[in-house]
PDB file of C-alpha atoms in Angstrom:
ATOM      1  CA  LEU A   1      -0.051   0.055  -0.088  1.00  0.00           C
ATOM      2  CA  ALA A   2       1.572   3.292  -1.071  1.00  0.00           C
ATOM      3  CA  LEU A   3       1.165   6.525   0.729  1.00  0.00           C
ATOM      4  CA  ILE A   4      -0.094   9.111  -1.888  1.00  0.00           C
ATOM      5  CA  SER A   5      -0.137  12.232   0.544  1.00  0.00           C
ATOM      6  CA  LEU A   6       3.322  14.338   0.547  1.00  0.00           C
ATOM      7  CA  PRO A   7       4.591  14.743   4.030  1.00  0.00           C
ATOM      8  CA  ILE A   8       4.548  18.044   5.525  1.00  0.00           C
ATOM      9  CA  ARG A   9       8.159  19.407   5.828  1.00  0.00           C
ATOM     10  CA  PRO A  10       9.767  22.535   5.829  1.00  0.00           C
ATOM     11  CA  HIS A  11      11.148  22.273   2.269  1.00  0.00           C
ATOM     12  CA  ILE A  12       7.788  21.079   0.842  1.00  0.00           C
ATOM     13  CA  VAL A  13       7.070  22.212  -2.714  1.00  0.00           C
ATOM     14  CA  LEU A  14       4.767  25.143  -2.597  1.00  0.00           C
ATOM     15  CA  TYR A  15       2.402  26.839  -5.019  1.00  0.00           C
ATOM     16  CA  PRO A  16       3.840  30.526  -5.884  1.00  0.00           C
ATOM     17  CA  GLY A  17       2.907  32.818  -3.098  1.00  0.00           C
ATOM     18  CA  ASP A  18       2.101  30.172  -0.384  1.00  0.00           C
ATOM     19  CA  GLN A  19       3.724  30.269   2.986  1.00  0.00           C
ATOM     20  CA  ARG A  20       6.089  27.634   4.033  1.00  0.00           C
ATOM     21  CA  PRO A  21       4.630  25.286   6.951  1.00  0.00           C
ATOM     22  CA  LEU A  22       5.847  26.021  10.400  1.00  0.00           C
ATOM     23  CA  LEU A  23       6.190  23.362  13.241  1.00  0.00           C
ATOM     24  CA  ARG A  24       7.309  24.475  16.592  1.00  0.00           C
ATOM     25  CA  ARG A  25       7.477  22.911  20.032  1.00  0.00           C
ATOM     26  CA  ARG A  26       5.158  24.373  22.503  1.00  0.00           C
ATOM     27  CA  SER A  27       6.183  22.305  25.584  1.00  0.00           C
ATOM     28  CA  SER A  28       8.682  19.474  26.218  1.00  0.00           C
ATOM     29  CA  LEU A  29       8.947  16.756  28.878  1.00  0.00           C
ATOM     30  CA  GLU A  30      12.882  17.173  28.326  1.00  0.00           C
ATOM     31  CA  HIS A  31      12.614  20.822  29.496  1.00  0.00           C
ATOM     32  CA  GLY A  32      10.437  20.021  32.616  1.00  0.00           C
ATOM     33  CA  ASP A  33       6.734  20.532  31.276  1.00  0.00           C
ATOM     34  CA  PHE A  34       4.077  18.018  31.957  1.00  0.00           C
ATOM     35  CA  LEU A  35       3.559  17.114  28.350  1.00  0.00           C
ATOM     36  CA  THR A  36       5.220  17.587  25.071  1.00  0.00           C
ATOM     37  CA  ALA A  37       2.952  19.339  22.464  1.00  0.00           C
ATOM     38  CA  SER A  38       3.493  20.964  19.273  1.00  0.00           C
ATOM     39  CA  GLU A  39       1.838  23.450  16.954  1.00  0.00           C
ATOM     40  CA  LEU A  40       1.670  23.302  13.212  1.00  0.00           C
ATOM     41  CA  LEU A  41       0.781  26.644  11.210  1.00  0.00           C
ATOM     42  CA  ILE A  42       0.069  25.673   7.561  1.00  0.00           C
ATOM     43  CA  GLY A  43      -1.980  27.036   4.879  1.00  0.00           C
ATOM     44  CA  CYS A  44      -4.907  24.902   3.240  1.00  0.00           C
ATOM     45  CA  HIS A  45      -3.216  24.896  -0.041  1.00  0.00           C
ATOM     46  CA  VAL A  46      -0.041  23.435   0.968  1.00  0.00           C
ATOM     47  CA  GLY A  47       0.964  19.819  -0.127  1.00  0.00           C
ATOM     48  CA  THR A  48      -1.461  17.143  -0.736  1.00  0.00           C
ATOM     49  CA  HIS A  49      -4.989  18.881  -0.374  1.00  0.00           C
ATOM     50  CA  VAL A  50      -8.610  18.874  -1.662  1.00  0.00           C
ATOM     51  CA  ASP A  51      -9.731  21.983  -3.802  1.00  0.00           C
ATOM     52  CA  ALA A  52     -13.387  22.277  -3.044  1.00  0.00           C
ATOM     53  CA  PRO A  53     -15.731  23.609  -5.737  1.00  0.00           C
ATOM     54  CA  ALA A  54     -16.066  26.772  -3.715  1.00  0.00           C
ATOM     55  CA  HIS A  55     -12.228  27.244  -4.270  1.00  0.00           C
ATOM     56  CA  PHE A  56     -13.129  28.358  -7.920  1.00  0.00           C
ATOM     57  CA  CYS A  57     -16.870  29.002  -7.968  1.00  0.00           C
ATOM     58  CA  ARG A  58     -18.435  31.677  -5.872  1.00  0.00           C
ATOM     59  CA  GLU A  59     -21.454  29.368  -5.151  1.00  0.00           C
ATOM     60  CA  GLY A  60     -19.604  26.091  -5.187  1.00  0.00           C
ATOM     61  CA  ALA A  61     -19.799  23.683  -2.099  1.00  0.00           C
ATOM     62  CA  THR A  62     -17.173  23.959   0.550  1.00  0.00           C
ATOM     63  CA  ILE A  63     -15.630  20.599   1.995  1.00  0.00           C
ATOM     64  CA  ASP A  64     -18.019  20.269   4.725  1.00  0.00           C
ATOM     65  CA  GLN A  65     -20.831  20.502   2.289  1.00  0.00           C
ATOM     66  CA  LEU A  66     -19.480  17.568  -0.132  1.00  0.00           C
ATOM     67  CA  SER A  67     -21.123  14.117   0.374  1.00  0.00           C
ATOM     68  CA  ILE A  68     -18.778  11.348   1.878  1.00  0.00           C
ATOM     69  CA  ARG A  69     -18.895   9.457  -1.404  1.00  0.00           C
ATOM     70  CA  HIS A  70     -16.423  12.140  -2.856  1.00  0.00           C
ATOM     71  CA  PHE A  71     -13.763  11.001  -0.582  1.00  0.00           C
ATOM     72  CA  VAL A  72     -14.112   7.284  -0.588  1.00  0.00           C
ATOM     73  CA  GLY A  73     -14.720   4.446  -2.724  1.00  0.00           C
ATOM     74  CA  PRO A  74     -13.595   2.860  -6.043  1.00  0.00           C
ATOM     75  CA  ALA A  75     -10.689   4.634  -7.753  1.00  0.00           C
ATOM     76  CA  VAL A  76      -8.856   4.180 -10.805  1.00  0.00           C
ATOM     77  CA  VAL A  77      -5.179   5.372 -11.604  1.00  0.00           C
ATOM     78  CA  VAL A  78      -4.745   6.497 -15.133  1.00  0.00           C
ATOM     79  CA  GLU A  79      -1.065   7.142 -16.099  1.00  0.00           C
ATOM     80  CA  VAL A  80      -0.089   9.389 -19.120  1.00  0.00           C
ATOM     81  CA  PRO A  81       3.573   9.791 -19.018  1.00  0.00           C
ATOM     82  CA  GLY A  82       5.959  11.665 -21.319  1.00  0.00           C
ATOM     83  CA  THR A  83       4.025  14.739 -21.855  1.00  0.00           C
ATOM     84  CA  ASP A  84       3.486  18.237 -20.607  1.00  0.00           C
ATOM     85  CA  ARG A  85      -0.069  18.704 -21.755  1.00  0.00           C
ATOM     86  CA  ILE A  86      -2.774  16.146 -21.561  1.00  0.00           C
ATOM     87  CA  GLU A  87      -5.453  16.274 -24.257  1.00  0.00           C
ATOM     88  CA  ALA A  88      -8.612  14.000 -24.434  1.00  0.00           C
ATOM     89  CA  ALA A  89      -7.237  11.608 -26.763  1.00  0.00           C
ATOM     90  CA  ASP A  90      -4.261  10.789 -24.377  1.00  0.00           C
ATOM     91  CA  LEU A  91      -6.869   9.454 -21.913  1.00  0.00           C
ATOM     92  CA  LYS A  92      -7.880   6.720 -24.768  1.00  0.00           C
ATOM     93  CA  SER A  93      -8.488   3.957 -22.172  1.00  0.00           C
ATOM     94  CA  ALA A  94     -12.084   3.667 -21.018  1.00  0.00           C
ATOM     95  CA  ILE A  95     -12.417   5.145 -17.307  1.00  0.00           C
ATOM     96  CA  PRO A  96     -15.127   3.382 -15.314  1.00  0.00           C
ATOM     97  CA  SER A  97     -18.106   5.314 -14.271  1.00  0.00           C
ATOM     98  CA  ASN A  98     -18.728   6.374 -10.880  1.00  0.00           C
ATOM     99  CA  HIS A  99     -14.873   6.137  -9.751  1.00  0.00           C
ATOM    100  CA  HIS A 100     -12.380   8.468  -8.243  1.00  0.00           C
ATOM    101  CA  VAL A 101     -10.218   9.306 -11.265  1.00  0.00           C
ATOM    102  CA  LEU A 102      -6.487   9.739 -10.231  1.00  0.00           C
ATOM    103  CA  ILE A 103      -4.177  10.957 -13.163  1.00  0.00           C
ATOM    104  CA  LYS A 104      -0.464  10.045 -12.926  1.00  0.00           C
ATOM    105  CA  THR A 105       1.951  11.873 -14.932  1.00  0.00           C
ATOM    106  CA  ASP A 106       5.588  12.735 -14.798  1.00  0.00           C
ATOM    107  CA  ASN A 107       4.841  15.426 -12.164  1.00  0.00           C
ATOM    108  CA  SER A 108       5.073  12.709  -9.544  1.00  0.00           C
ATOM    109  CA  ARG A 109       8.703  12.721  -9.796  1.00  0.00           C
ATOM    110  CA  HIS A 110       9.096  16.304  -9.056  1.00  0.00           C
ATOM    111  CA  LEU A 111       6.814  16.336  -6.103  1.00  0.00           C
ATOM    112  CA  HIS A 112       9.752  15.960  -3.452  1.00  0.00           C
ATOM    113  CA  SER A 113      11.788  18.823  -4.660  1.00  0.00           C
ATOM    114  CA  SER A 114      11.309  22.001  -3.125  1.00  0.00           C
ATOM    115  CA  GLU A 115      11.180  23.936  -6.248  1.00  0.00           C
ATOM    116  CA  PHE A 116       7.942  24.873  -7.999  1.00  0.00           C
ATOM    117  CA  ARG A 117       7.840  23.600 -11.727  1.00  0.00           C
ATOM    118  CA  PRO A 118       5.873  26.208 -13.682  1.00  0.00           C
ATOM    119  CA  GLN A 119       6.455  23.679 -16.759  1.00  0.00           C
ATOM    120  CA  HIS A 120       4.425  20.978 -14.951  1.00  0.00           C
ATOM    121  CA  CYS A 121       2.205  18.703 -17.038  1.00  0.00           C
ATOM    122  CA  TYR A 122      -1.365  19.820 -17.069  1.00  0.00           C
ATOM    123  CA  LEU A 123      -4.885  18.686 -18.461  1.00  0.00           C
ATOM    124  CA  THR A 124      -6.582  20.732 -21.306  1.00  0.00           C
ATOM    125  CA  PRO A 125     -10.213  21.624 -20.810  1.00  0.00           C
ATOM    126  CA  GLU A 126     -11.117  19.041 -23.259  1.00  0.00           C
ATOM    127  CA  ALA A 127      -9.266  16.274 -21.433  1.00  0.00           C
ATOM    128  CA  VAL A 128     -11.294  17.330 -18.137  1.00  0.00           C
ATOM    129  CA  ASP A 129     -14.402  17.120 -20.205  1.00  0.00           C
ATOM    130  CA  TYR A 130     -13.678  13.643 -21.260  1.00  0.00           C
ATOM    131  CA  VAL A 131     -13.119  12.538 -17.728  1.00  0.00           C
ATOM    132  CA  LEU A 132     -16.251  14.136 -16.515  1.00  0.00           C
ATOM    133  CA  SER A 133     -18.029  12.150 -19.165  1.00  0.00           C
ATOM    134  CA  PHE A 134     -17.437   9.152 -16.674  1.00  0.00           C
ATOM    135  CA  ASP A 135     -19.270  11.013 -13.733  1.00  0.00           C
ATOM    136  CA  PRO A 136     -16.386  10.682 -11.605  1.00  0.00           C
ATOM    137  CA  LEU A 137     -16.538  10.997  -7.775  1.00  0.00           C
ATOM    138  CA  SER A 138     -13.471  12.983  -7.749  1.00  0.00           C
ATOM    139  CA  ILE A 139     -10.452  13.987  -9.821  1.00  0.00           C
ATOM    140  CA  GLY A 140      -6.976  13.561  -8.378  1.00  0.00           C
ATOM    141  CA  PHE A 141      -3.858  14.863 -10.110  1.00  0.00           C
ATOM    142  CA  ASP A 142      -0.127  14.665  -8.908  1.00  0.00           C
ATOM    143  CA  TYR A 143       0.734  18.475  -8.911  1.00  0.00           C
ATOM    144  CA  TYR A 144      -0.874  21.798  -7.729  1.00  0.00           C
ATOM    145  CA  SER A 145      -3.179  22.467 -10.721  1.00  0.00           C
ATOM    146  CA  LEU A 146      -4.908  20.803 -13.458  1.00  0.00           C
ATOM    147  CA  ASP A 147      -4.206  24.044 -15.375  1.00  0.00           C
ATOM    148  CA  PRO A 148      -0.868  25.345 -16.659  1.00  0.00           C
ATOM    149  CA  PRO A 149       0.401  28.386 -14.266  1.00  0.00           C
ATOM    150  CA  SER A 150       0.032  30.822 -17.287  1.00  0.00           C
ATOM    151  CA  GLU A 151      -3.835  30.200 -17.062  1.00  0.00           C
ATOM    152  CA  SER A 152      -5.281  32.445 -14.583  1.00  0.00           C
ATOM    153  CA  ALA A 153      -9.133  31.734 -15.231  1.00  0.00           C
ATOM    154  CA  PHE A 154      -8.208  27.935 -14.308  1.00  0.00           C
ATOM    155  CA  PRO A 155     -10.612  26.440 -17.139  1.00  0.00           C
ATOM    156  CA  ALA A 156      -9.979  22.873 -16.339  1.00  0.00           C
ATOM    157  CA  HIS A 157     -10.403  23.449 -12.496  1.00  0.00           C
ATOM    158  CA  MET A 158     -13.594  25.499 -13.198  1.00  0.00           C
ATOM    159  CA  LEU A 159     -15.039  22.551 -15.233  1.00  0.00           C
ATOM    160  CA  ALA A 160     -14.790  20.104 -12.354  1.00  0.00           C
ATOM    161  CA  ALA A 161     -15.739  22.830  -9.735  1.00  0.00           C
ATOM    162  CA  GLU A 162     -19.085  23.839 -11.812  1.00  0.00           C
ATOM    163  CA  ARG A 163     -19.982  19.957 -11.697  1.00  0.00           C
ATOM    164  CA  GLY A 164     -19.545  20.063  -7.990  1.00  0.00           C
ATOM    165  CA  LEU A 165     -16.430  17.840  -7.673  1.00  0.00           C
ATOM    166  CA  PRO A 166     -13.432  17.916  -5.523  1.00  0.00           C
ATOM    167  CA  VAL A 167      -9.997  18.006  -7.017  1.00  0.00           C
ATOM    168  CA  PHE A 168      -7.299  16.216  -5.031  1.00  0.00           C
ATOM    169  CA  VAL A 169      -3.998  17.945  -5.912  1.00  0.00           C
ATOM    170  CA  CYS A 170      -0.343  17.065  -5.308  1.00  0.00           C
ATOM    171  CA  LEU A 171      -1.074  13.432  -4.999  1.00  0.00           C
ATOM    172  CA  ASP A 172       2.230  11.373  -4.920  1.00  0.00           C
ATOM    173  CA  LEU A 173       1.387   8.664  -7.302  1.00  0.00           C
ATOM    174  CA  SER A 174       5.085   7.946  -8.178  1.00  0.00           C
ATOM    175  CA  LYS A 175       4.865   4.381  -6.433  1.00  0.00           C
ATOM    176  CA  VAL A 176       1.291   3.599  -7.610  1.00  0.00           C
ATOM    177  CA  SER A 177       0.520   1.540 -10.716  1.00  0.00           C
ATOM    178  CA  PRO A 178      -2.193   2.219 -13.084  1.00  0.00           C
ATOM    179  CA  GLY A 179      -5.367   0.113 -12.271  1.00  0.00           C
ATOM    180  CA  ARG A 180      -8.304   0.018 -10.152  1.00  0.00           C
ATOM    181  CA  TYR A 181      -8.146   0.485  -6.362  1.00  0.00           C
ATOM    182  CA  GLU A 182     -10.709   0.996  -3.347  1.00  0.00           C
TER     183      GLU A 182
END
């Protein structure tokens, strides 16, 4: 079983403009305190996280408003290596209906670097439309955005948000083989 969430660490890759996570010790048994406790200060957009529809749509659902079905259940990992732009034709394989669709690209190799890669692989809106035609439970991707950094309107993300779907981003799929999972 592979862990697909990035570990939170001081030098985690960040989306441009996001703050580094801060972990600090609040008390310590070693220093005579009654317990050892830490504090974590982190933005909601750091590392592996879920982009709720409200992240892109004013009337979109927030995480707490989404059904649990968007977070558990059958999944399929579709691998699209060797490209920096995924078109609908690149997703030729049939995607099962009502599954979480996790898209593995060459991005997974770069998630453990602290440098943001503006040239990351992304999906065209047509590719997202193709995925949406299978009524997915969610879409997962192995970098910060379905869209290229040059796209400020986020058309691929908007398509998923308008359908009420969460998008899981920064999934580390480097050790996950294509196929079906639960």
